[in-house]
mmCIF file of C-alpha atoms and ligand atoms in Angstrom:
data_model
loop_
_atom_site.group_PDB
_atom_site.id
_atom_site.type_symbol
_atom_site.label_atom_id
_atom_site.label_comp_id
_atom_site.label_asym_id
_atom_site.label_seq_id
_atom_site.Cartn_x
_atom_site.Cartn_y
_atom_site.Cartn_z
ATOM 1 C CA MET A 1158 -13.421 18.092 58.222
ATOM 2 C CA THR A 1159 -9.793 16.919 58.928
ATOM 3 C CA VAL A 1160 -6.980 19.150 58.171
ATOM 4 C CA LYS A 1161 -4.864 18.887 55.238
ATOM 5 C CA ILE A 1162 -1.281 18.387 55.302
ATOM 6 C CA ALA A 1163 1.168 19.034 52.917
ATOM 7 C CA PRO A 1164 4.978 17.557 53.720
ATOM 8 C CA SER A 1165 6.895 19.308 51.819
ATOM 9 C CA ILE A 1166 9.761 17.785 49.193
ATOM 10 C CA LEU A 1167 12.197 20.420 50.334
ATOM 11 C CA SER A 1168 13.036 17.102 53.520
ATOM 12 C CA ALA A 1169 13.351 14.928 51.640
ATOM 13 C CA ASP A 1170 15.819 13.069 49.855
ATOM 14 C CA PHE A 1171 16.531 14.745 47.052
ATOM 15 C CA ALA A 1172 18.410 11.992 45.553
ATOM 16 C CA ARG A 1173 15.112 10.101 45.561
ATOM 17 C CA LEU A 1174 12.882 12.294 45.213
ATOM 18 C CA GLY A 1175 9.965 10.541 42.438
ATOM 19 C CA GLU A 1176 10.291 7.785 45.838
ATOM 20 C CA GLU A 1177 9.960 10.503 48.212
ATOM 21 C CA VAL A 1178 6.900 11.266 46.842
ATOM 22 C CA ARG A 1179 4.793 7.962 46.133
ATOM 23 C CA ALA A 1180 5.672 7.445 49.774
ATOM 24 C CA ILE A 1181 4.310 10.181 51.086
ATOM 25 C CA ASP A 1182 1.709 9.334 49.298
ATOM 26 C CA GLN A 1183 0.368 6.159 50.566
ATOM 27 C CA ALA A 1184 1.268 7.694 54.269
ATOM 28 C CA GLY A 1185 -1.618 10.175 53.682
ATOM 29 C CA GLY A 1186 -0.279 13.381 52.578
ATOM 30 C CA ASP A 1187 -3.263 15.053 50.890
ATOM 31 C CA TRP A 1188 -1.242 17.540 49.096
ATOM 32 C CA ILE A 1189 3.208 17.860 47.765
ATOM 33 C CA HIS A 1190 4.130 20.391 48.908
ATOM 34 C CA ILE A 1191 7.214 22.298 46.748
ATOM 35 C CA ASP A 1192 9.183 24.947 47.612
ATOM 36 C CA VAL A 1193 10.650 26.909 44.228
ATOM 37 C CA MET A 1194 13.704 29.289 45.696
ATOM 38 C CA ASP A 1195 15.728 31.741 43.582
ATOM 39 C CA GLY A 1196 18.671 31.917 45.290
ATOM 40 C CA HIS A 1197 17.675 36.140 44.901
ATOM 41 C CA PHE A 1198 13.895 36.512 46.582
ATOM 42 C CA VAL A 1199 15.457 33.732 49.572
ATOM 43 C CA PRO A 1200 18.680 32.784 50.185
ATOM 44 C CA ASN A 1201 18.765 29.291 48.559
ATOM 45 C CA LEU A 1202 18.017 27.785 45.618
ATOM 46 C CA THR A 1203 16.575 24.406 44.959
ATOM 47 C CA ILE A 1204 14.555 22.897 42.238
ATOM 48 C CA GLY A 1205 12.404 24.716 39.711
ATOM 49 C CA PRO A 1206 9.428 23.330 36.427
ATOM 50 C CA ALA A 1207 11.664 20.141 35.046
ATOM 51 C CA VAL A 1208 12.089 18.638 38.413
ATOM 52 C CA ILE A 1209 7.923 18.886 39.033
ATOM 53 C CA LYS A 1210 7.582 17.565 35.430
ATOM 54 C CA ALA A 1211 9.003 14.321 36.407
ATOM 55 C CA LEU A 1212 7.947 13.518 39.823
ATOM 56 C CA ARG A 1213 3.830 14.550 38.096
ATOM 57 C CA PRO A 1214 3.508 10.522 36.725
ATOM 58 C CA HIS A 1215 4.709 9.403 40.189
ATOM 59 C CA THR A 1216 1.784 10.833 42.300
ATOM 60 C CA ALA A 1217 -1.851 11.625 41.872
ATOM 61 C CA ARG A 1218 -1.995 14.102 44.491
ATOM 62 C CA PRO A 1219 -2.668 17.915 44.048
ATOM 63 C CA PHE A 1220 1.325 19.876 43.468
ATOM 64 C CA ASP A 1221 1.007 22.716 45.703
ATOM 65 C CA VAL A 1222 3.738 24.450 44.269
ATOM 66 C CA HIS A 1223 5.068 27.146 47.117
ATOM 67 C CA LEU A 1224 6.983 29.815 44.161
ATOM 68 C CA MET A 1225 9.295 31.301 46.590
ATOM 69 C CA ILE A 1226 11.586 33.574 42.922
ATOM 70 C CA ALA A 1227 11.260 37.492 42.276
ATOM 71 C CA PRO A 1228 9.954 38.167 40.276
ATOM 72 C CA ALA A 1229 7.529 34.784 39.657
ATOM 73 C CA GLN A 1230 4.886 36.545 37.067
ATOM 74 C CA PRO A 1231 7.149 35.415 34.391
ATOM 75 C CA TYR A 1232 7.622 31.835 34.783
ATOM 76 C CA ILE A 1233 4.172 31.709 36.277
ATOM 77 C CA GLU A 1234 3.358 29.685 33.150
ATOM 78 C CA ASP A 1235 6.280 27.588 32.880
ATOM 79 C CA TYR A 1236 4.939 26.181 36.837
ATOM 80 C CA ALA A 1237 0.921 25.230 34.847
ATOM 81 C CA LYS A 1238 2.689 23.625 32.073
ATOM 82 C CA ALA A 1239 4.903 22.164 34.861
ATOM 83 C CA GLY A 1240 2.049 19.727 36.449
ATOM 84 C CA ALA A 1241 0.664 22.339 39.102
ATOM 85 C CA ASP A 1242 -1.901 22.755 40.888
ATOM 86 C CA TYR A 1243 -2.294 25.876 42.845
ATOM 87 C CA ILE A 1244 1.006 28.341 42.210
ATOM 88 C CA THR A 1245 1.662 30.549 45.713
ATOM 89 C CA VAL A 1246 3.064 33.412 45.122
ATOM 90 C CA HIS A 1247 4.613 35.944 47.920
ATOM 91 C CA ALA A 1248 2.578 39.463 47.873
ATOM 92 C CA GLU A 1249 5.975 40.438 48.868
ATOM 93 C CA ALA A 1250 8.404 38.828 45.227
ATOM 94 C CA ASP A 1251 5.612 41.018 42.071
ATOM 95 C CA LEU A 1252 4.332 45.080 42.105
ATOM 96 C CA HIS A 1253 1.215 43.712 40.177
ATOM 97 C CA ILE A 1254 -0.230 40.964 42.195
ATOM 98 C CA ASP A 1255 -4.174 41.374 41.146
ATOM 99 C CA ARG A 1256 -2.306 40.668 37.822
ATOM 100 C CA SER A 1257 -0.665 37.008 38.979
ATOM 101 C CA LEU A 1258 -3.069 36.415 40.198
ATOM 102 C CA GLN A 1259 -5.176 36.724 37.361
ATOM 103 C CA LEU A 1260 -2.856 34.971 35.110
ATOM 104 C CA ILE A 1261 -2.582 31.662 37.148
ATOM 105 C CA ARG A 1262 -6.639 30.843 37.587
ATOM 106 C CA SER A 1263 -6.168 32.087 33.614
ATOM 107 C CA LEU A 1264 -4.365 29.250 33.454
ATOM 108 C CA GLY A 1265 -6.881 26.439 35.299
ATOM 109 C CA LYS A 1266 -4.414 25.954 37.986
ATOM 110 C CA LYS A 1267 -5.561 27.290 41.727
ATOM 111 C CA ALA A 1268 -4.519 31.404 42.859
ATOM 112 C CA GLY A 1269 -3.087 30.918 46.141
ATOM 113 C CA LEU A 1270 -0.373 34.426 47.915
ATOM 114 C CA SER A 1271 1.745 33.734 50.361
ATOM 115 C CA LEU A 1272 2.539 36.609 53.106
ATOM 116 C CA ASN A 1273 6.359 36.542 55.285
ATOM 117 C CA PRO A 1274 5.281 36.351 59.019
ATOM 118 C CA ALA A 1275 5.969 40.393 58.511
ATOM 119 C CA THR A 1276 3.461 41.175 55.626
ATOM 120 C CA PRO A 1277 0.376 42.188 57.664
ATOM 121 C CA GLU A 1278 -2.961 41.078 56.023
ATOM 122 C CA SER A 1279 -5.025 43.719 55.021
ATOM 123 C CA VAL A 1280 -2.830 43.010 51.738
ATOM 124 C CA LEU A 1281 -5.226 40.552 51.003
ATOM 125 C CA GLU A 1282 -8.265 42.718 51.364
ATOM 126 C CA TYR A 1283 -8.994 43.540 47.715
ATOM 127 C CA VAL A 1284 -7.736 40.421 46.011
ATOM 128 C CA LEU A 1285 -9.752 37.657 47.901
ATOM 129 C CA ASP A 1286 -11.379 37.146 45.519
ATOM 130 C CA ARG A 1287 -9.202 35.705 42.747
ATOM 131 C CA LEU A 1288 -8.233 33.558 45.554
ATOM 132 C CA ASP A 1289 -7.626 30.055 46.237
ATOM 133 C CA LEU A 1290 -4.981 29.902 48.270
ATOM 134 C CA ILE A 1291 -3.580 31.869 52.055
ATOM 135 C CA LEU A 1292 -0.200 30.178 52.678
ATOM 136 C CA VAL A 1293 0.809 32.700 56.273
ATOM 137 C CA MET A 1294 5.588 31.841 55.947
ATOM 138 C CA SER A 1295 5.105 31.812 59.949
ATOM 139 C CA VAL A 1296 9.227 31.262 59.715
ATOM 140 C CA ASN A 1297 10.846 33.354 57.549
ATOM 141 C CA PRO A 1298 10.908 31.312 53.944
ATOM 142 C CA GLY A 1299 14.278 29.526 52.313
ATOM 143 C CA PHE A 1300 15.439 26.280 54.584
ATOM 144 C CA GLY A 1301 13.027 23.550 56.564
ATOM 145 C CA GLY A 1302 13.426 23.562 59.927
ATOM 146 C CA GLN A 1303 13.589 27.124 61.780
ATOM 147 C CA SER A 1304 10.705 27.490 64.707
ATOM 148 C CA PHE A 1305 7.773 28.459 65.000
ATOM 149 C CA ILE A 1306 7.539 33.052 64.470
ATOM 150 C CA GLU A 1307 4.359 32.728 67.234
ATOM 151 C CA SER A 1308 2.981 36.016 66.190
ATOM 152 C CA GLN A 1309 1.575 33.608 62.987
ATOM 153 C CA VAL A 1310 -1.643 31.824 64.943
ATOM 154 C CA GLU A 1311 -2.644 35.641 65.315
ATOM 155 C CA LYS A 1312 -2.110 36.494 62.184
ATOM 156 C CA VAL A 1313 -3.642 33.482 61.346
ATOM 157 C CA ALA A 1314 -7.659 34.195 63.478
ATOM 158 C CA ARG A 1315 -7.662 38.151 61.770
ATOM 159 C CA ILE A 1316 -7.582 35.890 58.251
ATOM 160 C CA ARG A 1317 -9.766 33.593 58.443
ATOM 161 C CA LYS A 1318 -12.457 37.171 59.870
ATOM 162 C CA LEU A 1319 -11.426 38.168 56.491
ATOM 163 C CA ILE A 1320 -11.925 35.258 54.598
ATOM 164 C CA GLY A 1321 -15.079 35.246 56.167
ATOM 165 C CA ASP A 1322 -17.870 32.303 53.902
ATOM 166 C CA ARG A 1323 -15.206 32.176 50.828
ATOM 167 C CA PRO A 1324 -14.004 29.131 49.833
ATOM 168 C CA ILE A 1325 -10.719 29.402 50.239
ATOM 169 C CA GLU A 1326 -7.840 27.629 52.049
ATOM 170 C CA LEU A 1327 -5.578 28.253 55.250
ATOM 171 C CA GLU A 1328 -2.571 26.975 54.870
ATOM 172 C CA VAL A 1329 0.452 27.897 57.665
ATOM 173 C CA ASP A 1330 3.516 27.392 56.549
ATOM 174 C CA GLY A 1331 7.114 26.399 58.578
ATOM 175 C CA GLY A 1332 7.898 25.199 61.508
ATOM 176 C CA VAL A 1333 4.493 23.648 62.142
ATOM 177 C CA THR A 1334 4.443 20.338 64.793
ATOM 178 C CA ALA A 1335 1.817 18.221 66.183
ATOM 179 C CA GLU A 1336 2.439 21.226 68.720
ATOM 180 C CA ILE A 1337 1.149 23.213 67.245
ATOM 181 C CA ALA A 1338 -0.745 23.033 65.464
ATOM 182 C CA PRO A 1339 -3.974 22.569 67.488
ATOM 183 C CA ARG A 1340 -3.471 25.964 67.673
ATOM 184 C CA LEU A 1341 -3.807 26.713 64.752
ATOM 185 C CA ILE A 1342 -6.695 25.474 63.894
ATOM 186 C CA LYS A 1343 -8.369 26.013 66.449
ATOM 187 C CA ALA A 1344 -6.973 29.987 64.967
ATOM 188 C CA GLY A 1345 -9.196 28.546 60.837
ATOM 189 C CA ALA A 1346 -5.339 27.487 59.558
ATOM 190 C CA THR A 1347 -7.209 24.239 56.943
ATOM 191 C CA ALA A 1348 -3.773 23.674 55.864
ATOM 192 C CA PHE A 1349 -0.363 22.828 57.594
ATOM 193 C CA VAL A 1350 2.778 22.366 56.031
ATOM 194 C CA ALA A 1351 5.516 20.245 57.653
ATOM 195 C CA GLY A 1352 8.880 19.439 56.425
ATOM 196 C CA SER A 1353 10.654 18.386 59.279
ATOM 197 C CA ALA A 1354 7.920 17.066 61.292
ATOM 198 C CA VAL A 1355 6.788 14.788 58.464
ATOM 199 C CA PHE A 1356 10.706 14.032 57.441
ATOM 200 C CA LYS A 1357 12.210 13.689 59.904
ATOM 201 C CA THR A 1358 11.156 9.581 60.636
ATOM 202 C CA PRO A 1359 11.072 7.347 58.254
ATOM 203 C CA ASP A 1360 7.239 6.375 59.636
ATOM 204 C CA TYR A 1361 5.437 8.919 57.104
ATOM 205 C CA ALA A 1362 2.071 7.563 57.771
ATOM 206 C CA GLY A 1363 2.327 8.354 61.705
ATOM 207 C CA ASN A 1364 3.996 11.692 61.804
ATOM 208 C CA ILE A 1365 1.552 12.769 59.371
ATOM 209 C CA ALA A 1366 -1.470 11.944 61.541
ATOM 210 C CA ALA A 1367 -0.699 13.783 64.366
ATOM 211 C CA LEU A 1368 -0.070 16.637 62.576
ATOM 212 C CA ARG A 1369 -4.015 15.271 61.982
ATOM 213 C CA GLY A 1370 -4.311 15.199 65.699
ATOM 214 C CA LEU A 1371 -4.268 11.889 65.320
HETATM 215 C C1 LIG B 16 10.168 26.663 54.113
HETATM 216 C C2 LIG B 16 8.926 25.998 53.486
HETATM 217 C C3 LIG B 16 8.645 25.577 54.535
HETATM 218 C C4 LIG B 16 9.362 24.335 55.124
HETATM 219 C C5 LIG B 16 8.993 24.494 55.466
HETATM 220 O O1 LIG B 16 11.124 29.068 52.700
HETATM 221 O O2 LIG B 16 8.588 27.401 52.043
HETATM 222 O O3 LIG B 16 7.131 24.868 53.045
HETATM 223 O O4 LIG B 16 10.117 23.366 53.802
HETATM 224 O O5 LIG B 16 9.704 23.334 56.227
HETATM 225 P P1 LIG B 16 9.592 22.996 57.944
HETATM 226 O O6 LIG B 16 8.360 22.101 58.432
HETATM 227 O O7 LIG B 16 10.693 21.576 57.826
HETATM 228 O O8 LIG B 16 9.326 24.113 58.825
HETATM 229 ZN ZN1 LIG B 17 7.004 25.835 51.250
#
């Protein structure tokens, strides 16, 4: 099974977003990773449901929507309606994570939980059966182009053990490069988010293949 690549449009040309989404679709990106930031949970402000809705007709690939907003729960339905397939909330953003995850699934979407680098994997333990995806942040969320935080390789391996045989995707986000990727696959990752590593040159297909180790 090859690892899934979710190019992050945070590193795309925002003036040509529809075109960029079509380009990463054609280049073989598995999911489109969409970083939603609120200038409060993270020190940056990006895109919201109206932009996601506008992008929806540009690809049939799943939209992997990463909510870096607090609180997230009141806005989950907006992102479901806008065309998200995976909706990932942060463990640090709401008190009632179990309820948020139930809400996401009740809207017919796949439920994800993301952990900041300093958040221990133990927060996952009692919600594992409500999860379709776990997103390990390997940078402090807020910006593209940051350096990978090494300690997260071990966290990925620990989460892999927690998951057991459940059908949960284990995705890593932040500073992932073709050099780091093989170690993460070995630790048990099944998907990578990649912003800079995909958009750094116009050869998106080549950059995506390199992350898969091809
Ligand atoms: C960071 C975002 C990431 C970011 C990754 O807060 O969640 O998805 O776009 O970008 P790179 O791959 O450049 O670290
Ligand atoms: Zn992200």
